[in-house]
Coordinates of C-alpha atoms in Angstrom, one line a residue:
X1 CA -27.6 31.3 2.2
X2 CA -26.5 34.8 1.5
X3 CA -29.7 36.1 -0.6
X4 CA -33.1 36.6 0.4
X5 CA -36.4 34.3 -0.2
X6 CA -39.6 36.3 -0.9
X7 CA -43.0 35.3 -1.1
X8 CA -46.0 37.2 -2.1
X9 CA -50.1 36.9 -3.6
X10 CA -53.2 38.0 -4.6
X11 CA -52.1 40.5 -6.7
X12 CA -55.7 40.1 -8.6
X13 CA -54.6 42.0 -11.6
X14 CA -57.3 42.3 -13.7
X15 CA -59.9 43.6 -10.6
X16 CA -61.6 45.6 -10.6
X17 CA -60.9 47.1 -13.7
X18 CA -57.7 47.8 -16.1
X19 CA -57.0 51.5 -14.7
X20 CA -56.4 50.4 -11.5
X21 CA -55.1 47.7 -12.0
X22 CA -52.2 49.2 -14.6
X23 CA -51.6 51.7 -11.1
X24 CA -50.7 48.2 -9.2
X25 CA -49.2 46.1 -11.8
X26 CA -46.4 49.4 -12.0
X27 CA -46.3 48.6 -7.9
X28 CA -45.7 45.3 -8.2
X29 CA -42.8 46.0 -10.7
X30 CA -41.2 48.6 -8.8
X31 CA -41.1 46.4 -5.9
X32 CA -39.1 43.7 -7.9
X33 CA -36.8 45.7 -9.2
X34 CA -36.6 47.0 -5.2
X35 CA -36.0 43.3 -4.3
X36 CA -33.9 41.8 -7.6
X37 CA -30.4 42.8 -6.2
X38 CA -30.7 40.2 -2.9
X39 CA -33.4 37.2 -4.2
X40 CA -32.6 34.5 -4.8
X41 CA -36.3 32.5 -4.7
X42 CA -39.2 34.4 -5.8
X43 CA -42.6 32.3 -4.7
X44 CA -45.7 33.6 -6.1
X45 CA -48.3 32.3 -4.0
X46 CA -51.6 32.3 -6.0
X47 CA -54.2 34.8 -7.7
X48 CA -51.6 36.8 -9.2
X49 CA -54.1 37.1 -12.1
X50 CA -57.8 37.9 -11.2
X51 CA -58.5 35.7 -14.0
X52 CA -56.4 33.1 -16.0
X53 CA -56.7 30.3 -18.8
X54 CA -54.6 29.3 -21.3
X55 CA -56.4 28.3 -24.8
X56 CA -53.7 25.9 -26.7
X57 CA -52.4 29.0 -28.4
X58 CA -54.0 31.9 -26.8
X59 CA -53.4 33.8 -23.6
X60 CA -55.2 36.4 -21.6
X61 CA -53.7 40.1 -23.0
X62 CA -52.3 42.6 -20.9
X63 CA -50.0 42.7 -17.9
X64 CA -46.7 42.2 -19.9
X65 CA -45.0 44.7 -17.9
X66 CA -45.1 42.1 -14.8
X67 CA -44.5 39.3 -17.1
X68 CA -41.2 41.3 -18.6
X69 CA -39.9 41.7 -15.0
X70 CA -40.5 38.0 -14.4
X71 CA -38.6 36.5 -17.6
X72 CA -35.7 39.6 -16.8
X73 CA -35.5 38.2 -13.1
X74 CA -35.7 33.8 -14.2
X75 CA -32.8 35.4 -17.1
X76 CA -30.6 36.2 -14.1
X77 CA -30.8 33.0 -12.8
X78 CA -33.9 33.9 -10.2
X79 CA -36.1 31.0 -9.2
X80 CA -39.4 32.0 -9.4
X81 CA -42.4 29.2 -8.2
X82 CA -46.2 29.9 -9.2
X83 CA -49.1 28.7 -7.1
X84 CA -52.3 28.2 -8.4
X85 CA -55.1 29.9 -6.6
X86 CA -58.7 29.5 -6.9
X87 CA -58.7 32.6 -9.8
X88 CA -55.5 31.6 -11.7
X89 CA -56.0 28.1 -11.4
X90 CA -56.1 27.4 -15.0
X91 CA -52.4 28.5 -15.4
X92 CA -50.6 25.2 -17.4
X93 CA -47.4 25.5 -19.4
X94 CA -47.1 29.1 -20.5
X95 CA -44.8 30.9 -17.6
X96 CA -43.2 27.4 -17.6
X97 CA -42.2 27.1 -20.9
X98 CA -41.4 31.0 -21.5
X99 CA -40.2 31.5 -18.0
X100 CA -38.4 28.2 -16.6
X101 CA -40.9 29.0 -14.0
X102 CA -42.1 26.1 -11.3
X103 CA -45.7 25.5 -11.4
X104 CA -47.3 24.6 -8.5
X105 CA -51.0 22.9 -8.2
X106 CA -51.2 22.3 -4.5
X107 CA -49.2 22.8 -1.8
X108 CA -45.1 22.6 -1.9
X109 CA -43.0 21.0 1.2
X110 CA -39.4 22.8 1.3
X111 CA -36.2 23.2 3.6
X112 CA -34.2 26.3 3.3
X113 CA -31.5 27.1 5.5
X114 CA -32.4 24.2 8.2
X115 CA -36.2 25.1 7.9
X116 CA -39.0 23.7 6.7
X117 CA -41.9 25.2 5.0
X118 CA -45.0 24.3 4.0
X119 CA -46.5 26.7 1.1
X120 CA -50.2 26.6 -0.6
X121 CA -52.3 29.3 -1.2
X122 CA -54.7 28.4 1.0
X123 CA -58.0 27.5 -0.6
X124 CA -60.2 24.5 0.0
X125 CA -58.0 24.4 3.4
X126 CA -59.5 24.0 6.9
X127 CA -62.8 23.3 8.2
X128 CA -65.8 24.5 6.3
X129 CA -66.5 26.3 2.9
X130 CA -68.1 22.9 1.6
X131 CA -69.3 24.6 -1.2
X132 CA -65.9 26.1 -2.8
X133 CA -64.4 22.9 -1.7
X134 CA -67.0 20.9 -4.2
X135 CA -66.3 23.9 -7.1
X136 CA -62.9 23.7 -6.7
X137 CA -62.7 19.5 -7.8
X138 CA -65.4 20.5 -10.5
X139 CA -63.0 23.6 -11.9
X140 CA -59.8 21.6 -11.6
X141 CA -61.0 18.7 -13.4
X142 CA -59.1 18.2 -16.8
X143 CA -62.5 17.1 -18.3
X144 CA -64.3 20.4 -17.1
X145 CA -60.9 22.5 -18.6
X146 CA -61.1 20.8 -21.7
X147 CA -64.8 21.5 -22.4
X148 CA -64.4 25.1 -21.2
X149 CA -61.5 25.1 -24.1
X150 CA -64.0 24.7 -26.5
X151 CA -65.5 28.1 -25.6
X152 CA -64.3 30.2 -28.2
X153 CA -61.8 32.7 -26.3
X154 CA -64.0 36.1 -26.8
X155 CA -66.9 34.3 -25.1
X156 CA -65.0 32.7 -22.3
X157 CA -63.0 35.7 -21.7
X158 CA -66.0 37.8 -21.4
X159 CA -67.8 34.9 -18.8
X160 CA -64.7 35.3 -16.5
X161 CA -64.6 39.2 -16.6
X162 CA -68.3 39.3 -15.6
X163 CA -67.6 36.6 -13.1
X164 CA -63.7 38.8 -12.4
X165 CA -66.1 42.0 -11.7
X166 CA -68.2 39.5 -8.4
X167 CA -65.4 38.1 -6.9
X168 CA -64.3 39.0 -3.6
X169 CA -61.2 41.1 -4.5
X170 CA -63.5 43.3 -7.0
X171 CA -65.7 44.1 -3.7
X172 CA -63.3 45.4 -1.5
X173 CA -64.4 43.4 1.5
X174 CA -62.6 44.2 4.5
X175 CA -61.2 41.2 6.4
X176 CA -61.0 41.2 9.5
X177 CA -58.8 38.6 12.2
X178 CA -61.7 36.9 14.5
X179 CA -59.2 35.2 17.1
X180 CA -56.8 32.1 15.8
X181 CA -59.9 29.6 16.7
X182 CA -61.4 31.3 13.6
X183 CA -58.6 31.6 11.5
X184 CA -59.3 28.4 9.7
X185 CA -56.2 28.5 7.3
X186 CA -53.8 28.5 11.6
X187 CA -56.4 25.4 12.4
X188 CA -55.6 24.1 9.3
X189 CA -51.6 24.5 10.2
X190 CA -52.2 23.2 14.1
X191 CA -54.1 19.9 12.6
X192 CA -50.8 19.3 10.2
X193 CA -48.4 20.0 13.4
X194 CA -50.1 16.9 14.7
X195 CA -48.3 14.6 12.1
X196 CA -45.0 16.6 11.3
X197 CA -43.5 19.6 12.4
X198 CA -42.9 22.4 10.3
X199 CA -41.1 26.2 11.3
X200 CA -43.2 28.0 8.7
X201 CA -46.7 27.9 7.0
X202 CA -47.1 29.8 4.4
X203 CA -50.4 30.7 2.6
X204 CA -52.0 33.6 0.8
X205 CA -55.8 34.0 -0.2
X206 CA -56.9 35.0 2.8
X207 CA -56.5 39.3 1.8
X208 CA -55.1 39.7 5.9
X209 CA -51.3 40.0 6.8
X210 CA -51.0 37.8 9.6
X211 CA -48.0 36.6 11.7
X212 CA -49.1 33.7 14.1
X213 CA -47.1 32.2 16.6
X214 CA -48.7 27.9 16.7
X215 CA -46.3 27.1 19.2
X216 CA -43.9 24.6 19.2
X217 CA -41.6 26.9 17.4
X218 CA -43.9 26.8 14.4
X219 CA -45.5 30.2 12.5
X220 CA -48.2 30.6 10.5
X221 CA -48.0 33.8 8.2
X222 CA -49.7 34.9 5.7
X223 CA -48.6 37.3 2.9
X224 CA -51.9 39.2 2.8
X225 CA -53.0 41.1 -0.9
X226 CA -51.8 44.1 -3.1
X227 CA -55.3 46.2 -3.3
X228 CA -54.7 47.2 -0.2
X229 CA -51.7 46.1 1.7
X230 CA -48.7 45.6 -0.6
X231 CA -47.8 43.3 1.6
X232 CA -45.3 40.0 1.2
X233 CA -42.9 37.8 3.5
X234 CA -38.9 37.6 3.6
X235 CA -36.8 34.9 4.8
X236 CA -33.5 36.1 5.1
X237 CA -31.6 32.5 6.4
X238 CA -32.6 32.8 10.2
X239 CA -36.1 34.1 10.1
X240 CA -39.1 35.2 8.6
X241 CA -40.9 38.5 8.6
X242 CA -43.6 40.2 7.0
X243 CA -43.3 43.6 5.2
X244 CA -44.7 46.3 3.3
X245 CA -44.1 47.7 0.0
X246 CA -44.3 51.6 -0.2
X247 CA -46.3 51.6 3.1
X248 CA -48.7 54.8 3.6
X249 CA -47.5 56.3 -0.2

């Protein structure tokens, strides 16, 4: 392996509103043209779009400079994998179809380079949260998609940017890291060591760069938002690391 694996999420483009937004969607480009020369696997790990669904012939408008970037990268023969997350969940066969890109519902086992990863985004994961966990079935459920289809796209675009404008990214929460026996997403990780061994976890949704060591030569990390952090992983062959895009600009 002589190129680079990236990973990166929770852009939330589309919160809290389209000024700002536009600011980090420009970021976000920037950063793959920054990265382009040395990828060679470009995983998107979930809510890249604070809100997403695809109508049999209609799409949400705006953010074509990120999706230009995309197709120019998959052109030059750039893998590129997209995660659902619990905002862009209803992502089907669009970025497949235009893109060649690799959808991905749940999570994804791989081994690069002698290691082997294990990729989600992260939600419904761990103990607790009950209640998303319930949601989550209920939203993903092709009966519930198909009846929320029916919504004529002016009305169900304007539910999901009322319900864009309550959602966690919108609020600016900060997160904070409450010691590993609360970071459910490493619990999750140190439950999964128990039945195979993987070097690296991977996960987004939690908004909090994190880099934890589970022992056994296993890491969790996780590649952390874009509102705040611009942050993202590398694998480079040997290891992996978490950076920063344009760090205090």
């Amino acid at each position: 392996m002589n190129k680079n694996i990236y990973f990166a999420s929770d852009f939330h483009l589309g919160s809290p509103g389209f000024a700002e937004s536009r600011k980090r969607e420009d970021r976000i480009v920037r950063w793959l043209n920054a990265i382009q020369p040395d990828c060679a696997e470009l995983f998107l790990m979930g809510d890249v779009f604070d809100f997403w669904f695809e109508y049999r012939t209609v799409v949400p408008k705006g953010f074509i400079r990120l999706q230009g970037k995309l197709a120019a990268m998959a052109d030059a023969g750039i893998k590129i994998w997209f995660f659902k997350g619990n905002h862009d969940m209803w992502v089907n066969d669009y970025f497949s179809r235009e893109m060649g890109m690799e959808i991905v519902s749940d999570e994804l086992v791989i081994e690069r380079s002698g290691k082997k990863f294990f990729l989600h985004h992260g939600d419904g994961l761990g103990p607790g949260d009950r209640k998303y966990k319930i949601l989550r079935k209920i939203f993903r459920n092709p009966l519930c998609q198909w009846l929320f289809s029916m919504v004529p796209p002016v009305i169900g675009m304007g539910i999901a940017n009322r319900w864009s404008k309550s959602s966690k990214a919108a609020s600016r929460a900060e997160e904070v890291f409450g010691g590993i026996e609360k970071e459910w997403l490493a619990v999750y990780a140190k439950e999964r060591l128990k039945s195979a061994h993987y070097d690296y976890f991977i996960f987004g949704h939690r908004h909090l760069p994190l880099e934890i060591d589970l022992g056994s030569g296993s890491k969790y990390v996780n590649t952390g938002e874009w509102l705040k952090y611009n942050s993202y992983a590398v694998f480079d062959g040997t290891n992996l690391r978490l950076e920063y895009f344009e760090k205090g600009q």
